[in-house]
Amino acid sequence: MWAFLQNLSFWDWLAVGTLLLILEVFGAGGYLLWIGMAAAAVGVLTFLLPGMSWEVQFLLFGLFSIATALYWWRRQRSAVRQSDEPNLNLRGQELIGRTFVVHEAIVDGRGKIKVADGVWMARGPDAAPGSRVRVTGQQGAILLVEPTE
């Protein structure tokens, strides 16, 4: 083992880097990409400075791995932006405040309203079919409505 460590060459680092990059292809989510890049960087430095001891090589690999992981982490955090449409894909939330037609009468607080090409269950005051109601909230898949004036 000591003989292997003392004779570590740039080929070993490039092989480790390549192996990590191949493993990244199988879906590691970006983690192995940066560690593989760190191993490749140590391989390049070992090629340029062939007399580097194995301790320094491992120290550089650790430092490069931490540096590239921090770079990736900061880049991911800066990529998160607030949406100009926070209710996108929250269909019930998108409907609050809009007015729709009662599809099936709301009786005893339950009925259905027509929303675009679909029908949603609704809860609110009694209303006849064809009357207009405004969505005021949502409880799961049920829209809370009130009559419009």
mmCIF file of N, CA and C in Angstrom:
data_model
loop_
_atom_site.group_PDB
_atom_site.id
_atom_site.type_symbol
_atom_site.label_atom_id
_atom_site.label_comp_id
_atom_site.label_asym_id
_atom_site.label_seq_id
_atom_site.Cartn_x
_atom_site.Cartn_y
_atom_site.Cartn_z
ATOM 1 N N MET A 1 0.830 -1.200 0.000
ATOM 2 C CA MET A 1 0.000 0.000 0.000
ATOM 3 C C MET A 1 0.871 1.259 0.000
ATOM 4 N N TRP A 2 1.916 1.240 0.858
ATOM 5 C CA TRP A 2 2.790 2.416 0.918
ATOM 6 C C TRP A 2 3.513 2.619 -0.403
ATOM 7 N N ALA A 3 3.900 1.538 -1.042
ATOM 8 C CA ALA A 3 4.599 1.644 -2.324
ATOM 9 C C ALA A 3 3.679 2.263 -3.368
ATOM 10 N N PHE A 4 2.393 1.861 -3.332
ATOM 11 C CA PHE A 4 1.431 2.436 -4.283
ATOM 12 C C PHE A 4 1.264 3.934 -4.034
ATOM 13 N N LEU A 5 1.107 4.317 -2.774
ATOM 14 C CA LEU A 5 0.911 5.737 -2.455
ATOM 15 C C LEU A 5 2.134 6.568 -2.819
ATOM 16 N N GLN A 6 3.319 6.034 -2.596
ATOM 17 C CA GLN A 6 4.536 6.794 -2.878
ATOM 18 C C GLN A 6 4.796 6.917 -4.374
ATOM 19 N N ASN A 7 4.181 6.057 -5.159
ATOM 20 C CA ASN A 7 4.383 6.107 -6.612
ATOM 21 C C ASN A 7 3.119 6.535 -7.347
ATOM 22 N N LEU A 8 2.268 7.290 -6.687
ATOM 23 C CA LEU A 8 1.037 7.761 -7.312
ATOM 24 C C LEU A 8 1.372 8.664 -8.497
ATOM 25 N N SER A 9 0.782 8.395 -9.634
ATOM 26 C CA SER A 9 1.064 9.226 -10.812
ATOM 27 C C SER A 9 -0.197 9.967 -11.252
ATOM 28 N N PHE A 10 -0.016 10.811 -12.227
ATOM 29 C CA PHE A 10 -1.160 11.580 -12.735
ATOM 30 C C PHE A 10 -2.189 10.658 -13.374
ATOM 31 N N TRP A 11 -1.737 9.491 -13.886
ATOM 32 C CA TRP A 11 -2.667 8.545 -14.488
ATOM 33 C C TRP A 11 -3.659 8.017 -13.463
ATOM 34 N N ASP A 12 -3.193 7.811 -12.247
ATOM 35 C CA ASP A 12 -4.083 7.324 -11.188
ATOM 36 C C ASP A 12 -5.175 8.344 -10.891
ATOM 37 N N TRP A 13 -4.783 9.601 -10.795
ATOM 38 C CA TRP A 13 -5.767 10.654 -10.516
ATOM 39 C C TRP A 13 -6.743 10.833 -11.673
ATOM 40 N N LEU A 14 -6.221 10.766 -12.893
ATOM 41 C CA LEU A 14 -7.115 10.894 -14.052
ATOM 42 C C LEU A 14 -8.071 9.704 -14.125
ATOM 43 N N ALA A 15 -7.609 8.519 -13.754
ATOM 44 C CA ALA A 15 -8.487 7.344 -13.742
ATOM 45 C C ALA A 15 -9.580 7.498 -12.684
ATOM 46 N N VAL A 16 -9.201 7.968 -11.495
ATOM 47 C CA VAL A 16 -10.207 8.189 -10.442
ATOM 48 C C VAL A 16 -11.209 9.248 -10.889
ATOM 49 N N GLY A 17 -10.714 10.340 -11.470
ATOM 50 C CA GLY A 17 -11.604 11.386 -11.966
ATOM 51 C C GLY A 17 -12.558 10.876 -13.028
ATOM 52 N N THR A 18 -12.035 10.076 -13.958
ATOM 53 C CA THR A 18 -12.873 9.503 -15.010
ATOM 54 C C THR A 18 -13.918 8.566 -14.425
ATOM 55 N N LEU A 19 -13.512 7.733 -13.465
ATOM 56 C CA LEU A 19 -14.453 6.817 -12.824
ATOM 57 C C LEU A 19 -15.573 7.593 -12.122
ATOM 58 N N LEU A 20 -15.220 8.658 -11.425
ATOM 59 C CA LEU A 20 -16.243 9.463 -10.741
ATOM 60 C C LEU A 20 -17.184 10.131 -11.740
ATOM 61 N N LEU A 21 -16.641 10.598 -12.856
ATOM 62 C CA LEU A 21 -17.495 11.221 -13.876
ATOM 63 C C LEU A 21 -18.414 10.189 -14.523
ATOM 64 N N ILE A 22 -17.921 8.976 -14.709
ATOM 65 C CA ILE A 22 -18.779 7.917 -15.255
ATOM 66 C C ILE A 22 -19.899 7.591 -14.268
ATOM 67 N N LEU A 23 -19.561 7.498 -12.991
ATOM 68 C CA LEU A 23 -20.587 7.237 -11.981
ATOM 69 C C LEU A 23 -21.606 8.377 -11.921
ATOM 70 N N GLU A 24 -21.169 9.596 -12.196
ATOM 71 C CA GLU A 24 -22.083 10.744 -12.205
ATOM 72 C C GLU A 24 -23.136 10.585 -13.290
ATOM 73 N N VAL A 25 -22.771 9.976 -14.393
ATOM 74 C CA VAL A 25 -23.712 9.770 -15.496
ATOM 75 C C VAL A 25 -24.900 8.925 -15.044
ATOM 76 N N PHE A 26 -24.677 8.045 -14.070
ATOM 77 C CA PHE A 26 -25.746 7.174 -13.600
ATOM 78 C C PHE A 26 -26.655 7.849 -12.585
ATOM 79 N N GLY A 27 -26.523 9.157 -12.404
ATOM 80 C CA GLY A 27 -27.514 9.888 -11.635
ATOM 81 C C GLY A 27 -27.143 10.245 -10.216
ATOM 82 N N ALA A 28 -25.955 10.733 -9.982
ATOM 83 C CA ALA A 28 -25.560 11.139 -8.629
ATOM 84 C C ALA A 28 -26.046 12.545 -8.298
ATOM 85 N N GLY A 29 -26.627 13.235 -9.232
ATOM 86 C CA GLY A 29 -27.206 14.549 -8.952
ATOM 87 C C GLY A 29 -26.202 15.688 -8.893
ATOM 88 N N GLY A 30 -25.041 15.535 -9.473
ATOM 89 C CA GLY A 30 -24.072 16.618 -9.523
ATOM 90 C C GLY A 30 -22.953 16.498 -8.513
ATOM 91 N N TYR A 31 -23.079 15.634 -7.530
ATOM 92 C CA TYR A 31 -22.068 15.554 -6.474
ATOM 93 C C TYR A 31 -20.744 14.998 -6.992
ATOM 94 N N LEU A 32 -20.811 13.907 -7.709
ATOM 95 C CA LEU A 32 -19.586 13.270 -8.175
ATOM 96 C C LEU A 32 -18.930 14.040 -9.311
ATOM 97 N N LEU A 33 -19.681 14.882 -9.987
ATOM 98 C CA LEU A 33 -19.115 15.697 -11.058
ATOM 99 C C LEU A 33 -17.989 16.561 -10.523
ATOM 100 N N TRP A 34 -18.249 17.233 -9.434
ATOM 101 C CA TRP A 34 -17.269 18.179 -8.910
ATOM 102 C C TRP A 34 -16.105 17.471 -8.233
ATOM 103 N N ILE A 35 -16.346 16.352 -7.601
ATOM 104 C CA ILE A 35 -15.257 15.592 -7.000
ATOM 105 C C ILE A 35 -14.392 14.977 -8.101
ATOM 106 N N GLY A 36 -15.030 14.529 -9.175
ATOM 107 C CA GLY A 36 -14.283 14.020 -10.323
ATOM 108 C C GLY A 36 -13.431 15.104 -10.965
ATOM 109 N N MET A 37 -13.969 16.314 -11.013
ATOM 110 C CA MET A 37 -13.192 17.447 -11.549
ATOM 111 C C MET A 37 -11.995 17.747 -10.644
ATOM 112 N N ALA A 38 -12.195 17.619 -9.339
ATOM 113 C CA ALA A 38 -11.093 17.843 -8.395
ATOM 114 C C ALA A 38 -10.003 16.789 -8.601
ATOM 115 N N ALA A 39 -10.386 15.542 -8.795
ATOM 116 C CA ALA A 39 -9.403 14.480 -9.037
ATOM 117 C C ALA A 39 -8.648 14.736 -10.339
ATOM 118 N N ALA A 40 -9.362 15.180 -11.368
ATOM 119 C CA ALA A 40 -8.710 15.493 -12.640
ATOM 120 C C ALA A 40 -7.748 16.668 -12.482
ATOM 121 N N ALA A 41 -8.126 17.664 -11.677
ATOM 122 C CA ALA A 41 -7.238 18.809 -11.444
ATOM 123 C C ALA A 41 -5.967 18.371 -10.731
ATOM 124 N N VAL A 42 -6.088 17.479 -9.760
ATOM 125 C CA VAL A 42 -4.904 16.951 -9.084
ATOM 126 C C VAL A 42 -4.061 16.159 -10.074
ATOM 127 N N GLY A 43 -4.697 15.434 -10.976
ATOM 128 C CA GLY A 43 -3.955 14.712 -12.013
ATOM 129 C C GLY A 43 -3.159 15.648 -12.892
ATOM 130 N N VAL A 44 -3.748 16.756 -13.277
ATOM 131 C CA VAL A 44 -3.040 17.740 -14.114
ATOM 132 C C VAL A 44 -1.873 18.339 -13.333
ATOM 133 N N LEU A 45 -2.109 18.693 -12.064
ATOM 134 C CA LEU A 45 -1.019 19.252 -11.251
ATOM 135 C C LEU A 45 0.099 18.236 -11.037
ATOM 136 N N THR A 46 -0.263 16.974 -10.863
ATOM 137 C CA THR A 46 0.748 15.927 -10.695
ATOM 138 C C THR A 46 1.553 15.756 -11.983
ATOM 139 N N PHE A 47 0.914 15.943 -13.111
ATOM 140 C CA PHE A 47 1.634 15.880 -14.394
ATOM 141 C C PHE A 47 2.603 17.047 -14.523
ATOM 142 N N LEU A 48 2.156 18.241 -14.125
ATOM 143 C CA LEU A 48 2.995 19.436 -14.230
ATOM 144 C C LEU A 48 4.096 19.466 -13.176
ATOM 145 N N LEU A 49 3.842 18.916 -12.015
ATOM 146 C CA LEU A 49 4.810 18.885 -10.910
ATOM 147 C C LEU A 49 5.020 17.433 -10.476
ATOM 148 N N PRO A 50 5.794 16.661 -11.204
ATOM 149 C CA PRO A 50 5.894 15.224 -10.959
ATOM 150 C C PRO A 50 6.508 14.841 -9.613
ATOM 151 N N GLY A 51 7.206 15.703 -8.931
ATOM 152 C CA GLY A 51 7.839 15.347 -7.676
ATOM 153 C C GLY A 51 6.945 15.530 -6.456
ATOM 154 N N MET A 52 5.660 15.813 -6.660
ATOM 155 C CA MET A 52 4.748 16.089 -5.546
ATOM 156 C C MET A 52 4.495 14.817 -4.736
ATOM 157 N N SER A 53 4.590 14.934 -3.409
ATOM 158 C CA SER A 53 4.376 13.764 -2.552
ATOM 159 C C SER A 53 2.897 13.402 -2.511
ATOM 160 N N TRP A 54 2.631 12.151 -2.120
ATOM 161 C CA TRP A 54 1.249 11.691 -2.091
ATOM 162 C C TRP A 54 0.441 12.428 -1.033
ATOM 163 N N GLU A 55 1.072 12.865 0.049
ATOM 164 C CA GLU A 55 0.355 13.608 1.084
ATOM 165 C C GLU A 55 -0.172 14.933 0.529
ATOM 166 N N VAL A 56 0.681 15.612 -0.230
ATOM 167 C CA VAL A 56 0.279 16.883 -0.843
ATOM 168 C C VAL A 56 -0.821 16.636 -1.878
ATOM 169 N N GLN A 57 -0.711 15.548 -2.619
ATOM 170 C CA GLN A 57 -1.730 15.231 -3.618
ATOM 171 C C GLN A 57 -3.093 15.026 -2.957
ATOM 172 N N PHE A 58 -3.110 14.261 -1.867
ATOM 173 C CA PHE A 58 -4.387 14.033 -1.172
ATOM 174 C C PHE A 58 -4.907 15.305 -0.519
ATOM 175 N N LEU A 59 -4.004 16.124 -0.002
ATOM 176 C CA LEU A 59 -4.419 17.407 0.566
ATOM 177 C C LEU A 59 -5.042 18.297 -0.504
ATOM 178 N N LEU A 60 -4.410 18.358 -1.663
ATOM 179 C CA LEU A 60 -4.966 19.146 -2.771
ATOM 180 C C LEU A 60 -6.310 18.582 -3.231
ATOM 181 N N PHE A 61 -6.394 17.250 -3.287
ATOM 182 C CA PHE A 61 -7.658 16.644 -3.688
ATOM 183 C C PHE A 61 -8.767 17.025 -2.714
ATOM 184 N N GLY A 62 -8.499 16.973 -1.431
ATOM 185 C CA GLY A 62 -9.490 17.371 -0.428
ATOM 186 C C GLY A 62 -9.870 18.834 -0.558
ATOM 187 N N LEU A 63 -8.869 19.687 -0.733
ATOM 188 C CA LEU A 63 -9.153 21.126 -0.863
ATOM 189 C C LEU A 63 -9.939 21.430 -2.139
ATOM 190 N N PHE A 64 -9.527 20.814 -3.254
ATOM 191 C CA PHE A 64 -10.245 21.028 -4.510
ATOM 192 C C PHE A 64 -11.674 20.488 -4.426
ATOM 193 N N SER A 65 -11.842 19.348 -3.759
ATOM 194 C CA SER A 65 -13.191 18.780 -3.618
ATOM 195 C C SER A 65 -14.088 19.718 -2.826
ATOM 196 N N ILE A 66 -13.576 20.252 -1.747
ATOM 197 C CA ILE A 66 -14.360 21.189 -0.932
ATOM 198 C C ILE A 66 -14.638 22.462 -1.713
ATOM 199 N N ALA A 67 -13.628 22.978 -2.407
ATOM 200 C CA ALA A 67 -13.808 24.221 -3.168
ATOM 201 C C ALA A 67 -14.837 24.056 -4.287
ATOM 202 N N THR A 68 -14.763 22.951 -5.022
ATOM 203 C CA THR A 68 -15.715 22.753 -6.115
ATOM 204 C C THR A 68 -17.118 22.474 -5.585
ATOM 205 N N ALA A 69 -17.211 21.761 -4.455
ATOM 206 C CA ALA A 69 -18.535 21.506 -3.867
ATOM 207 C C ALA A 69 -19.162 22.808 -3.378
ATOM 208 N N LEU A 70 -18.362 23.674 -2.763
ATOM 209 C CA LEU A 70 -18.885 24.984 -2.332
ATOM 210 C C LEU A 70 -19.300 25.833 -3.526
ATOM 211 N N TYR A 71 -18.511 25.795 -4.597
ATOM 212 C CA TYR A 71 -18.867 26.528 -5.809
ATOM 213 C C TYR A 71 -20.213 26.040 -6.339
ATOM 214 N N TRP A 72 -20.384 24.708 -6.409
ATOM 215 C CA TRP A 72 -21.634 24.145 -6.911
ATOM 216 C C TRP A 72 -22.797 24.522 -6.007
ATOM 217 N N TRP A 73 -22.589 24.433 -4.690
ATOM 218 C CA TRP A 73 -23.645 24.762 -3.734
ATOM 219 C C TRP A 73 -24.060 26.220 -3.865
ATOM 220 N N ARG A 74 -23.109 27.127 -3.953
ATOM 221 C CA ARG A 74 -23.443 28.560 -4.099
ATOM 222 C C ARG A 74 -24.145 28.836 -5.425
ATOM 223 N N ARG A 75 -23.700 28.182 -6.451
ATOM 224 C CA ARG A 75 -24.331 28.377 -7.761
ATOM 225 C C ARG A 75 -25.775 27.892 -7.744
ATOM 226 N N GLN A 76 -26.028 26.756 -7.090
ATOM 227 C CA GLN A 76 -27.400 26.241 -6.990
ATOM 228 C C GLN A 76 -28.280 27.172 -6.170
ATOM 229 N N ARG A 77 -27.754 27.713 -5.096
ATOM 230 C CA ARG A 77 -28.547 28.619 -4.258
ATOM 231 C C ARG A 77 -28.853 29.922 -4.974
ATOM 232 N N SER A 78 -27.901 30.423 -5.780
ATOM 233 C CA SER A 78 -28.147 31.674 -6.488
ATOM 234 C C SER A 78 -29.116 31.468 -7.651
ATOM 235 N N ALA A 79 -29.258 30.229 -8.122
ATOM 236 C CA ALA A 79 -30.157 29.952 -9.241
ATOM 237 C C ALA A 79 -31.616 29.947 -8.818
ATOM 238 N N VAL A 80 -31.895 29.833 -7.521
ATOM 239 C CA VAL A 80 -33.275 29.810 -7.037
ATOM 240 C C VAL A 80 -33.810 31.233 -7.052
ATOM 241 N N ARG A 81 -34.856 31.434 -7.813
ATOM 242 C CA ARG A 81 -35.459 32.769 -7.924
ATOM 243 C C ARG A 81 -36.933 32.678 -7.553
ATOM 244 N N GLN A 82 -37.446 33.764 -7.047
ATOM 245 C CA GLN A 82 -38.865 33.823 -6.742
ATOM 246 C C GLN A 82 -39.645 33.897 -8.047
ATOM 247 N N SER A 83 -40.682 33.136 -8.129
ATOM 248 C CA SER A 83 -41.499 33.091 -9.329
ATOM 249 C C SER A 83 -42.402 34.320 -9.392
ATOM 250 N N ASP A 84 -42.631 34.814 -10.602
ATOM 251 C CA ASP A 84 -43.593 35.897 -10.763
ATOM 252 C C ASP A 84 -45.017 35.351 -10.760
ATOM 253 N N GLU A 85 -45.159 34.027 -10.778
ATOM 254 C CA GLU A 85 -46.450 33.364 -10.663
ATOM 255 C C GLU A 85 -46.354 32.288 -9.581
ATOM 256 N N PRO A 86 -46.439 32.690 -8.314
ATOM 257 C CA PRO A 86 -46.238 31.714 -7.234
ATOM 258 C C PRO A 86 -47.298 30.625 -7.166
ATOM 259 N N ASN A 87 -48.474 30.829 -7.751
ATOM 260 C CA ASN A 87 -49.533 29.820 -7.701
ATOM 261 C C ASN A 87 -49.562 28.930 -8.936
ATOM 262 N N LEU A 88 -48.522 29.024 -9.763
ATOM 263 C CA LEU A 88 -48.450 28.190 -10.944
ATOM 264 C C LEU A 88 -48.447 26.726 -10.527
ATOM 265 N N ASN A 89 -49.275 25.936 -11.159
ATOM 266 C CA ASN A 89 -49.448 24.508 -10.875
ATOM 267 C C ASN A 89 -50.107 24.247 -9.533
ATOM 268 N N LEU A 90 -50.655 25.238 -8.906
ATOM 269 C CA LEU A 90 -51.491 25.080 -7.719
ATOM 270 C C LEU A 90 -52.885 25.495 -8.153
ATOM 271 N N ARG A 91 -53.513 24.633 -8.904
ATOM 272 C CA ARG A 91 -54.733 24.980 -9.627
ATOM 273 C C ARG A 91 -55.799 25.617 -8.755
ATOM 274 N N GLY A 92 -56.054 25.074 -7.589
ATOM 275 C CA GLY A 92 -57.082 25.651 -6.732
ATOM 276 C C GLY A 92 -56.727 27.056 -6.283
ATOM 277 N N GLN A 93 -55.452 27.299 -6.001
ATOM 278 C CA GLN A 93 -55.013 28.627 -5.580
ATOM 279 C C GLN A 93 -55.136 29.636 -6.718
ATOM 280 N N GLU A 94 -54.926 29.186 -7.940
ATOM 281 C CA GLU A 94 -55.055 30.064 -9.105
ATOM 282 C C GLU A 94 -56.489 30.536 -9.294
ATOM 283 N N LEU A 95 -57.444 29.761 -8.810
ATOM 284 C CA LEU A 95 -58.859 30.067 -9.055
ATOM 285 C C LEU A 95 -59.448 31.038 -8.039
ATOM 286 N N ILE A 96 -58.773 31.270 -6.933
ATOM 287 C CA ILE A 96 -59.314 32.153 -5.893
ATOM 288 C C ILE A 96 -59.479 33.563 -6.454
ATOM 289 N N GLY A 97 -60.669 34.102 -6.241
ATOM 290 C CA GLY A 97 -60.999 35.448 -6.726
ATOM 291 C C GLY A 97 -61.683 35.453 -8.076
ATOM 292 N N ARG A 98 -61.684 34.352 -8.772
ATOM 293 C CA ARG A 98 -62.329 34.289 -10.091
ATOM 294 C C ARG A 98 -63.786 33.874 -9.947
ATOM 295 N N THR A 99 -64.571 34.205 -10.954
ATOM 296 C CA THR A 99 -66.004 33.922 -10.956
ATOM 297 C C THR A 99 -66.309 32.813 -11.948
ATOM 298 N N PHE A 100 -67.197 31.889 -11.518
ATOM 299 C CA PHE A 100 -67.567 30.755 -12.361
ATOM 300 C C PHE A 100 -69.064 30.517 -12.278
ATOM 301 N N VAL A 101 -69.558 29.641 -13.156
ATOM 302 C CA VAL A 101 -70.979 29.313 -13.224
ATOM 303 C C VAL A 101 -71.222 28.012 -12.465
ATOM 304 N N VAL A 102 -72.331 27.975 -11.712
ATOM 305 C CA VAL A 102 -72.707 26.764 -10.985
ATOM 306 C C VAL A 102 -73.159 25.725 -12.004
ATOM 307 N N HIS A 103 -72.551 24.548 -11.952
ATOM 308 C CA HIS A 103 -72.866 23.466 -12.886
ATOM 309 C C HIS A 103 -73.990 22.588 -12.325
ATOM 310 N N GLU A 104 -73.842 22.149 -11.090
ATOM 311 C CA GLU A 104 -74.886 21.415 -10.379
ATOM 312 C C GLU A 104 -75.226 22.231 -9.148
ATOM 313 N N ALA A 105 -76.499 22.350 -8.870
ATOM 314 C CA ALA A 105 -76.964 23.219 -7.783
ATOM 315 C C ALA A 105 -76.188 22.966 -6.487
ATOM 316 N N ILE A 106 -75.897 24.060 -5.807
ATOM 317 C CA ILE A 106 -75.292 23.952 -4.489
ATOM 318 C C ILE A 106 -76.438 23.876 -3.488
ATOM 319 N N VAL A 107 -76.583 22.688 -2.886
ATOM 320 C CA VAL A 107 -77.668 22.433 -1.941
ATOM 321 C C VAL A 107 -77.041 21.932 -0.648
ATOM 322 N N ASP A 108 -77.485 22.492 0.457
ATOM 323 C CA ASP A 108 -76.934 22.144 1.764
ATOM 324 C C ASP A 108 -75.412 22.312 1.788
ATOM 325 N N GLY A 109 -74.943 23.321 1.069
ATOM 326 C CA GLY A 109 -73.527 23.659 1.101
ATOM 327 C C GLY A 109 -72.642 22.897 0.139
ATOM 328 N N ARG A 110 -73.219 21.991 -0.673
ATOM 329 C CA ARG A 110 -72.402 21.206 -1.598
ATOM 330 C C ARG A 110 -72.980 21.252 -3.001
ATOM 331 N N GLY A 111 -72.084 21.358 -3.965
ATOM 332 C CA GLY A 111 -72.480 21.370 -5.363
ATOM 333 C C GLY A 111 -71.252 21.316 -6.247
ATOM 334 N N LYS A 112 -71.439 21.693 -7.515
ATOM 335 C CA LYS A 112 -70.325 21.678 -8.470
ATOM 336 C C LYS A 112 -70.362 22.931 -9.312
ATOM 337 N N ILE A 113 -69.153 23.415 -9.655
ATOM 338 C CA ILE A 113 -69.060 24.583 -10.533
ATOM 339 C C ILE A 113 -68.241 24.206 -11.763
ATOM 340 N N LYS A 114 -68.514 24.890 -12.852
ATOM 341 C CA LYS A 114 -67.823 24.646 -14.121
ATOM 342 C C LYS A 114 -66.596 25.554 -14.174
ATOM 343 N N VAL A 115 -65.424 24.941 -14.295
ATOM 344 C CA VAL A 115 -64.161 25.675 -14.405
ATOM 345 C C VAL A 115 -63.508 25.244 -15.710
ATOM 346 N N ALA A 116 -63.457 26.156 -16.669
ATOM 347 C CA ALA A 116 -62.915 25.883 -18.000
ATOM 348 C C ALA A 116 -63.614 24.652 -18.577
ATOM 349 N N ASP A 117 -62.891 23.569 -18.858
ATOM 350 C CA ASP A 117 -63.521 22.383 -19.422
ATOM 351 C C ASP A 117 -63.731 21.293 -18.375
ATOM 352 N N GLY A 118 -63.586 21.641 -17.104
ATOM 353 C CA GLY A 118 -63.762 20.662 -16.033
ATOM 354 C C GLY A 118 -64.804 21.122 -15.028
ATOM 355 N N VAL A 119 -65.100 20.240 -14.096
ATOM 356 C CA VAL A 119 -66.077 20.523 -13.048
ATOM 357 C C VAL A 119 -65.389 20.294 -11.702
ATOM 358 N N TRP A 120 -65.552 21.260 -10.791
ATOM 359 C CA TRP A 120 -64.967 21.157 -9.454
ATOM 360 C C TRP A 120 -66.077 21.073 -8.421
ATOM 361 N N MET A 121 -65.815 20.338 -7.357
ATOM 362 C CA MET A 121 -66.752 20.322 -6.236
ATOM 363 C C MET A 121 -66.646 21.669 -5.531
ATOM 364 N N ALA A 122 -67.809 22.153 -5.071
ATOM 365 C CA ALA A 122 -67.839 23.465 -4.427
ATOM 366 C C ALA A 122 -68.609 23.375 -3.118
ATOM 367 N N ARG A 123 -68.247 24.244 -2.200
ATOM 368 C CA ARG A 123 -68.931 24.331 -0.918
ATOM 369 C C ARG A 123 -69.245 25.807 -0.677
ATOM 370 N N GLY A 124 -70.484 26.075 -0.318
ATOM 371 C CA GLY A 124 -70.894 27.443 -0.048
ATOM 372 C C GLY A 124 -72.402 27.541 0.098
ATOM 373 N N PRO A 125 -72.924 28.767 0.101
ATOM 374 C CA PRO A 125 -74.368 28.960 0.230
ATOM 375 C C PRO A 125 -75.109 28.365 -0.965
ATOM 376 N N ASP A 126 -76.373 28.014 -0.743
ATOM 377 C CA ASP A 126 -77.186 27.424 -1.815
ATOM 378 C C ASP A 126 -77.210 28.339 -3.035
ATOM 379 N N ALA A 127 -77.106 27.703 -4.228
ATOM 380 C CA ALA A 127 -77.139 28.453 -5.483
ATOM 381 C C ALA A 127 -77.715 27.550 -6.564
ATOM 382 N N ALA A 128 -78.476 28.147 -7.447
ATOM 383 C CA ALA A 128 -79.111 27.399 -8.534
ATOM 384 C C ALA A 128 -78.135 27.205 -9.685
ATOM 385 N N PRO A 129 -78.362 26.162 -10.504
ATOM 386 C CA PRO A 129 -77.506 25.969 -11.682
ATOM 387 C C PRO A 129 -77.582 27.195 -12.589
ATOM 388 N N GLY A 130 -76.452 27.590 -13.138
ATOM 389 C CA GLY A 130 -76.400 28.753 -14.023
ATOM 390 C C GLY A 130 -76.079 30.047 -13.294
ATOM 391 N N SER A 131 -76.215 30.069 -11.966
ATOM 392 C CA SER A 131 -75.874 31.302 -11.241
ATOM 393 C C SER A 131 -74.353 31.412 -11.128
ATOM 394 N N ARG A 132 -73.895 32.636 -10.883
ATOM 395 C CA ARG A 132 -72.453 32.890 -10.829
ATOM 396 C C ARG A 132 -71.989 32.961 -9.376
ATOM 397 N N VAL A 133 -70.825 32.337 -9.134
ATOM 398 C CA VAL A 133 -70.231 32.348 -7.791
ATOM 399 C C VAL A 133 -68.753 32.727 -7.909
ATOM 400 N N ARG A 134 -68.229 33.287 -6.835
ATOM 401 C CA ARG A 134 -66.816 33.665 -6.781
ATOM 402 C C ARG A 134 -66.094 32.702 -5.833
ATOM 403 N N VAL A 135 -64.937 32.236 -6.237
ATOM 404 C CA VAL A 135 -64.134 31.335 -5.406
ATOM 405 C C VAL A 135 -63.415 32.168 -4.343
ATOM 406 N N THR A 136 -63.600 31.778 -3.084
ATOM 407 C CA THR A 136 -62.980 32.514 -1.974
ATOM 408 C C THR A 136 -61.878 31.727 -1.276
ATOM 409 N N GLY A 137 -61.785 30.444 -1.535
ATOM 410 C CA GLY A 137 -60.771 29.630 -0.884
ATOM 411 C C GLY A 137 -60.791 28.214 -1.399
ATOM 412 N N GLN A 138 -59.988 27.389 -0.740
ATOM 413 C CA GLN A 138 -59.868 25.998 -1.166
ATOM 414 C C GLN A 138 -59.615 25.133 0.060
ATOM 415 N N GLN A 139 -60.281 23.980 0.100
ATOM 416 C CA GLN A 139 -60.022 22.952 1.111
ATOM 417 C C GLN A 139 -59.790 21.651 0.366
ATOM 418 N N GLY A 140 -58.523 21.332 0.142
ATOM 419 C CA GLY A 140 -58.194 20.147 -0.652
ATOM 420 C C GLY A 140 -58.685 20.324 -2.076
ATOM 421 N N ALA A 141 -59.530 19.423 -2.548
ATOM 422 C CA ALA A 141 -60.048 19.491 -3.914
ATOM 423 C C ALA A 141 -61.385 20.205 -3.988
ATOM 424 N N ILE A 142 -61.856 20.776 -2.879
ATOM 425 C CA ILE A 142 -63.146 21.469 -2.833
ATOM 426 C C ILE A 142 -62.895 22.972 -2.810
ATOM 427 N N LEU A 143 -63.593 23.687 -3.707
ATOM 428 C CA LEU A 143 -63.482 25.142 -3.749
ATOM 429 C C LEU A 143 -64.554 25.756 -2.873
ATOM 430 N N LEU A 144 -64.187 26.739 -2.095
ATOM 431 C CA LEU A 144 -65.124 27.480 -1.274
ATOM 432 C C LEU A 144 -65.625 28.665 -2.094
ATOM 433 N N VAL A 145 -66.934 28.808 -2.172
ATOM 434 C CA VAL A 145 -67.512 29.839 -3.050
ATOM 435 C C VAL A 145 -68.525 30.681 -2.285
ATOM 436 N N GLU A 146 -68.802 31.848 -2.880
ATOM 437 C CA GLU A 146 -69.871 32.725 -2.385
ATOM 438 C C GLU A 146 -70.556 33.322 -3.593
ATOM 439 N N PRO A 147 -71.848 33.637 -3.494
ATOM 440 C CA PRO A 147 -72.559 34.183 -4.655
ATOM 441 C C PRO A 147 -72.037 35.571 -5.018
ATOM 442 N N THR A 148 -72.046 35.868 -6.319
ATOM 443 C CA THR A 148 -71.684 37.212 -6.762
ATOM 444 C C THR A 148 -72.935 38.060 -6.784
ATOM 445 N N GLU A 149 -72.743 39.336 -6.769
ATOM 446 C CA GLU A 149 -73.911 40.230 -6.727
ATOM 447 C C GLU A 149 -74.118 40.963 -7.991
#
